[in-house]
């Protein structure tokens, strides 16, 4: 019996041998493995050479060997089926960019690229779409809904992430609007189908503001098979409000349903009870922001700034003009009210000016984090030529929508450092003028000639006198390495024109025969 038993095991190994890769069918193999133990038991129970007890013993011996395999096969088959149907959660790495804070933690990197490499969470998410497909129709599947956390990817997202993080990747965001929903962002609040939303998962209530795709106070109805997604850290998330735009259902790769987030991911969410109250409106502590900014500058090797009330006043004036004319350009192309004009009205003058406007409401720490999130912000705020600083807030309307802007004003001094060649050119010009000036003035002592060419002589002597009057002051400023006054700058701008006019007059006067 023992020899026959070993032969049975050999036969079993042959019977369950995996088909070649060329013809391998996972579902067929699972069915094959599940039914084979039943077939073997049936086969051995039909042997006519053994007594009833012999057959029972033989079946028991074979079952003792097959039962663990059978159980394991059913377990593996069940798992494979569940996985194939998308019912098994898969760990998804969440990077430390902070766009889904507080649901997932922020990283501790110094820039977006470094943060993107950090893993701050590995939640289990379900492949999308999931379910069982029979005759072209999907059954027992999850339907995407509001509040679901999703992993999305498409060509636009690849371009955005490559530019921001150095390599293409997907995004992890939350579904806010499903097909048919009408969304509007106003006063830091999301309105869904006209109803203001209390969102416990956001980093801070009343912290949602529009972007390039969906600006404040612009209603958007989500089309069929499209979704509107946002990060929980609304002020630090690139999402459907911005370049990413609406997401196709086919862009969704994984989903974590809303109901499966409770009890695990909601531990860091806030109580949204009072989020819609006026008292929940965010305000900027300007003094706290100034201290945080100087601390950050010191960490990065830049000298601290000096707070100047005149720059705060110019920032206030600029903010009001920005909202009034919907013109946030530094050149003030629409309003005509530039930073230099605002600083002049505030009685502040300097050489180097910088301005940064930010729409929305911010606390001191989140404003600093937002500004330093991107390389251009870091470079601007740590500019070593800046000495003075001022900040102000302005409220108004944009496109009939209540709006709020924070304006930062920077200014500093750098020496002009005129070259020797430039200074010498002015000295030589003055020397030449002083040499020829007496001769041209002397023409007035010849009455006959002077009366005939009085207009030309008076004009050329006046031009020479003007240039001789202002050039010494320009030379003195340059030799002292000081910036020219506004009047001297105007003299420099018109000097070449005056010289050309004088040269033309001299040529004409010299051509006269009398």
Tab-separated table of N, CA and C in Angstrom, residues 139-210:
chain	number	residue	atom	x	y	z
A	139	UNK	N	-20.511	44.363	-13.013
A	139	UNK	CA	-21.364	44.174	-11.847
A	139	UNK	C	-20.543	44.290	-10.564
A	140	UNK	N	-21.242	44.603	-9.450
A	140	UNK	CA	-20.630	44.653	-8.112
A	140	UNK	C	-19.391	45.555	-8.097
A	141	UNK	N	-19.496	46.721	-8.730
A	141	UNK	CA	-18.357	47.628	-8.822
A	141	UNK	C	-18.613	48.888	-7.998
A	142	UNK	N	-17.519	49.589	-7.674
A	142	UNK	CA	-17.633	50.852	-6.943
A	142	UNK	C	-17.924	51.987	-7.914
A	143	UNK	N	-18.879	52.813	-7.568
A	143	UNK	CA	-19.180	54.012	-8.351
A	143	UNK	C	-18.521	55.205	-7.679
A	144	UNK	N	-17.727	55.943	-8.430
A	144	UNK	CA	-17.026	57.094	-7.867
A	144	UNK	C	-18.022	58.096	-7.294
A	145	UNK	N	-17.679	58.625	-6.121
A	145	UNK	CA	-18.573	59.574	-5.469
A	145	UNK	C	-17.818	60.702	-4.809
A	146	UNK	N	-18.545	61.697	-4.366
A	146	UNK	CA	-17.928	62.825	-3.683
A	146	UNK	C	-17.221	62.347	-2.416
A	147	UNK	N	-16.054	62.886	-2.179
A	147	UNK	CA	-15.285	62.525	-0.996
A	147	UNK	C	-14.306	61.400	-1.217
A	148	UNK	N	-14.467	60.636	-2.296
A	148	UNK	CA	-13.510	59.563	-2.592
A	148	UNK	C	-12.122	60.158	-2.830
A	149	UNK	N	-11.105	59.483	-2.324
A	149	UNK	CA	-9.721	59.836	-2.644
A	149	UNK	C	-9.308	58.993	-3.841
A	150	UNK	N	-8.718	59.623	-4.840
A	150	UNK	CA	-8.392	58.910	-6.076
A	150	UNK	C	-6.955	59.182	-6.502
A	151	UNK	N	-6.397	58.210	-7.221
A	151	UNK	CA	-5.131	58.393	-7.927
A	151	UNK	C	-5.480	58.616	-9.387
A	152	UNK	N	-5.057	59.738	-9.940
A	152	UNK	CA	-5.394	60.074	-11.324
A	152	UNK	C	-4.124	60.340	-12.123
A	153	UNK	N	-4.204	60.082	-13.417
A	153	UNK	CA	-3.052	60.323	-14.284
A	153	UNK	C	-3.533	60.519	-15.721
A	154	UNK	N	-2.919	61.458	-16.399
A	154	UNK	CA	-3.145	61.666	-17.830
A	154	UNK	C	-1.972	62.466	-18.375
A	155	UNK	N	-1.991	62.801	-19.636
A	155	UNK	CA	-0.850	63.487	-20.248
A	155	UNK	C	-0.629	64.872	-19.646
A	156	UNK	N	-1.703	65.583	-19.369
A	156	UNK	CA	-1.561	66.914	-18.764
A	156	UNK	C	-0.917	66.816	-17.396
A	157	UNK	N	-1.364	65.845	-16.603
A	157	UNK	CA	-0.802	65.659	-15.266
A	157	UNK	C	0.661	65.263	-15.353
A	158	UNK	N	1.006	64.429	-16.313
A	158	UNK	CA	2.415	64.050	-16.500
A	158	UNK	C	3.282	65.283	-16.768
A	159	UNK	N	2.784	66.183	-17.602
A	159	UNK	CA	3.543	67.403	-17.909
A	159	UNK	C	3.687	68.284	-16.672
A	160	UNK	N	2.610	68.408	-15.907
A	160	UNK	CA	2.640	69.245	-14.704
A	160	UNK	C	3.633	68.694	-13.693
A	161	UNK	N	3.548	67.388	-13.421
A	161	UNK	CA	4.409	66.790	-12.405
A	161	UNK	C	5.866	66.737	-12.841
A	162	UNK	N	6.102	66.545	-14.123
A	162	UNK	CA	7.486	66.541	-14.604
A	162	UNK	C	8.120	67.909	-14.420
A	163	UNK	N	7.363	68.944	-14.706
A	163	UNK	CA	7.871	70.309	-14.551
A	163	UNK	C	8.113	70.637	-13.084
A	164	UNK	N	7.230	70.156	-12.217
A	164	UNK	CA	7.301	70.503	-10.801
A	164	UNK	C	8.258	69.620	-10.017
A	165	UNK	N	8.249	68.305	-10.320
A	165	UNK	CA	9.021	67.363	-9.514
A	165	UNK	C	10.199	66.727	-10.241
A	166	UNK	N	10.353	67.014	-11.519
A	166	UNK	CA	11.480	66.471	-12.260
A	166	UNK	C	11.182	65.180	-12.983
A	167	UNK	N	10.069	64.530	-12.674
A	167	UNK	CA	9.679	63.309	-13.382
A	167	UNK	C	8.159	63.186	-13.349
A	168	UNK	N	7.573	62.570	-14.380
A	168	UNK	CA	6.110	62.458	-14.435
A	168	UNK	C	5.577	61.481	-13.399
A	169	UNK	N	4.409	61.788	-12.864
A	169	UNK	CA	3.754	60.907	-11.898
A	169	UNK	C	2.271	61.241	-11.868
A	170	UNK	N	1.512	60.406	-11.170
A	170	UNK	CA	0.099	60.678	-10.995
A	170	UNK	C	-0.129	61.614	-9.820
A	171	UNK	N	-1.394	61.954	-9.582
A	171	UNK	CA	-1.766	62.819	-8.469
A	171	UNK	C	-2.743	62.095	-7.559
A	172	UNK	N	-2.655	62.371	-6.262
A	172	UNK	CA	-3.615	61.862	-5.289
A	172	UNK	C	-4.466	63.044	-4.827
A	173	UNK	N	-5.761	62.996	-5.104
A	173	UNK	CA	-6.663	64.098	-4.775
A	173	UNK	C	-7.998	63.538	-4.283
A	174	UNK	N	-8.905	64.456	-3.964
A	174	UNK	CA	-10.241	64.072	-3.494
A	174	UNK	C	-11.294	64.546	-4.508
A	175	UNK	N	-12.257	63.682	-4.785
A	175	UNK	CA	-13.354	64.068	-5.682
A	175	UNK	C	-14.296	65.019	-4.937
A	176	UNK	N	-14.510	66.189	-5.522
A	176	UNK	CA	-15.406	67.186	-4.938
A	176	UNK	C	-16.693	67.297	-5.747
A	177	UNK	N	-16.578	67.165	-7.063
A	177	UNK	CA	-17.757	67.262	-7.916
A	177	UNK	C	-17.861	66.091	-8.867
A	178	UNK	N	-19.061	65.508	-8.975
A	178	UNK	CA	-19.310	64.387	-9.880
A	178	UNK	C	-20.164	64.895	-11.048
A	179	UNK	N	-20.329	64.091	-12.102
A	179	UNK	CA	-21.115	64.543	-13.252
A	179	UNK	C	-22.480	65.097	-12.856
A	180	UNK	N	-22.788	66.280	-13.378
A	180	UNK	CA	-24.062	66.927	-13.078
A	180	UNK	C	-23.998	67.938	-11.956
A	181	UNK	N	-22.957	67.890	-11.131
A	181	UNK	CA	-22.809	68.851	-10.040
A	181	UNK	C	-22.428	70.227	-10.578
A	182	UNK	N	-22.924	71.265	-9.926
A	182	UNK	CA	-22.510	72.639	-10.235
A	182	UNK	C	-21.695	73.165	-9.064
A	183	UNK	N	-20.468	73.583	-9.363
A	183	UNK	CA	-19.534	74.042	-8.337
A	183	UNK	C	-19.284	75.532	-8.479
A	184	UNK	N	-19.096	76.181	-7.339
A	184	UNK	CA	-18.707	77.591	-7.325
A	184	UNK	C	-17.868	77.832	-6.077
A	185	UNK	N	-16.814	78.628	-6.225
A	185	UNK	CA	-15.938	78.972	-5.106
A	185	UNK	C	-16.127	80.451	-4.812
A	186	UNK	N	-16.451	80.749	-3.553
A	186	UNK	CA	-16.736	82.139	-3.206
A	186	UNK	C	-16.422	82.375	-1.739
A	187	UNK	N	-15.605	83.391	-1.469
A	187	UNK	CA	-15.281	83.731	-0.085
A	187	UNK	C	-14.571	82.629	0.660
A	188	UNK	N	-13.800	81.805	-0.057
A	188	UNK	CA	-13.072	80.718	0.589
A	188	UNK	C	-13.900	79.469	0.808
A	189	UNK	N	-15.153	79.476	0.347
A	189	UNK	CA	-16.077	78.362	0.576
A	189	UNK	C	-16.447	77.709	-0.749
A	190	UNK	N	-16.595	76.385	-0.742
A	190	UNK	CA	-17.066	75.647	-1.912
A	190	UNK	C	-18.588	75.553	-1.850
A	191	UNK	N	-19.237	75.966	-2.930
A	191	UNK	CA	-20.691	75.835	-3.046
A	191	UNK	C	-20.980	74.699	-4.018
A	192	UNK	N	-21.699	73.686	-3.531
A	192	UNK	CA	-22.053	72.528	-4.337
A	192	UNK	C	-23.548	72.561	-4.598
A	193	UNK	N	-23.901	72.747	-5.855
A	193	UNK	CA	-25.314	72.868	-6.238
A	193	UNK	C	-26.017	73.947	-5.412
A	194	UNK	N	-25.284	75.036	-5.176
A	194	UNK	CA	-25.831	76.186	-4.463
A	194	UNK	C	-25.744	76.114	-2.956
A	195	UNK	N	-25.260	75.002	-2.408
A	195	UNK	CA	-25.211	74.811	-0.958
A	195	UNK	C	-23.767	74.949	-0.471
A	196	UNK	N	-23.490	75.860	0.484
A	196	UNK	CA	-22.127	75.988	1.017
A	196	UNK	C	-21.727	74.725	1.773
A	197	UNK	N	-20.507	74.270	1.546
A	197	UNK	CA	-20.061	72.997	2.094
A	197	UNK	C	-19.205	73.168	3.353
A	198	UNK	N	-19.454	72.304	4.317
A	198	UNK	CA	-18.576	72.185	5.479
A	198	UNK	C	-17.688	70.968	5.235
A	199	UNK	N	-16.407	71.197	5.085
A	199	UNK	CA	-15.488	70.139	4.687
A	199	UNK	C	-14.502	69.841	5.820
A	200	UNK	N	-14.713	68.762	6.552
A	200	UNK	CA	-13.849	68.471	7.704
A	200	UNK	C	-12.426	68.102	7.324
A	201	UNK	N	-12.223	67.632	6.093
A	201	UNK	CA	-10.915	67.120	5.697
A	201	UNK	C	-9.951	68.204	5.239
A	202	UNK	N	-10.421	69.421	4.984
A	202	UNK	CA	-9.507	70.458	4.503
A	202	UNK	C	-8.609	70.929	5.636
A	203	UNK	N	-7.444	71.485	5.266
A	203	UNK	CA	-6.484	71.930	6.271
A	203	UNK	C	-7.051	73.052	7.130
A	204	UNK	N	-7.886	73.876	6.526
A	204	UNK	CA	-8.485	74.999	7.255
A	204	UNK	C	-9.786	75.393	6.575
A	205	UNK	N	-10.824	75.652	7.374
A	205	UNK	CA	-12.085	76.089	6.809
A	205	UNK	C	-11.942	77.419	6.086
A	206	UNK	N	-12.778	77.626	5.102
A	206	UNK	CA	-12.781	78.866	4.299
A	206	UNK	C	-11.407	79.152	3.696
A	207	UNK	N	-10.777	78.100	3.194
A	207	UNK	CA	-9.426	78.252	2.633
A	207	UNK	C	-9.360	77.874	1.156
A	208	UNK	N	-10.520	77.770	0.500
A	208	UNK	CA	-10.552	77.366	-0.909
A	208	UNK	C	-10.724	78.589	-1.803
A	209	UNK	N	-9.787	78.754	-2.732
A	209	UNK	CA	-9.850	79.882	-3.652
A	209	UNK	C	-9.623	79.381	-5.070
A	210	UNK	N	-10.096	80.146	-6.028
A	210	UNK	CA	-10.066	79.717	-7.416
A	210	UNK	C	-8.689	79.756	-8.034
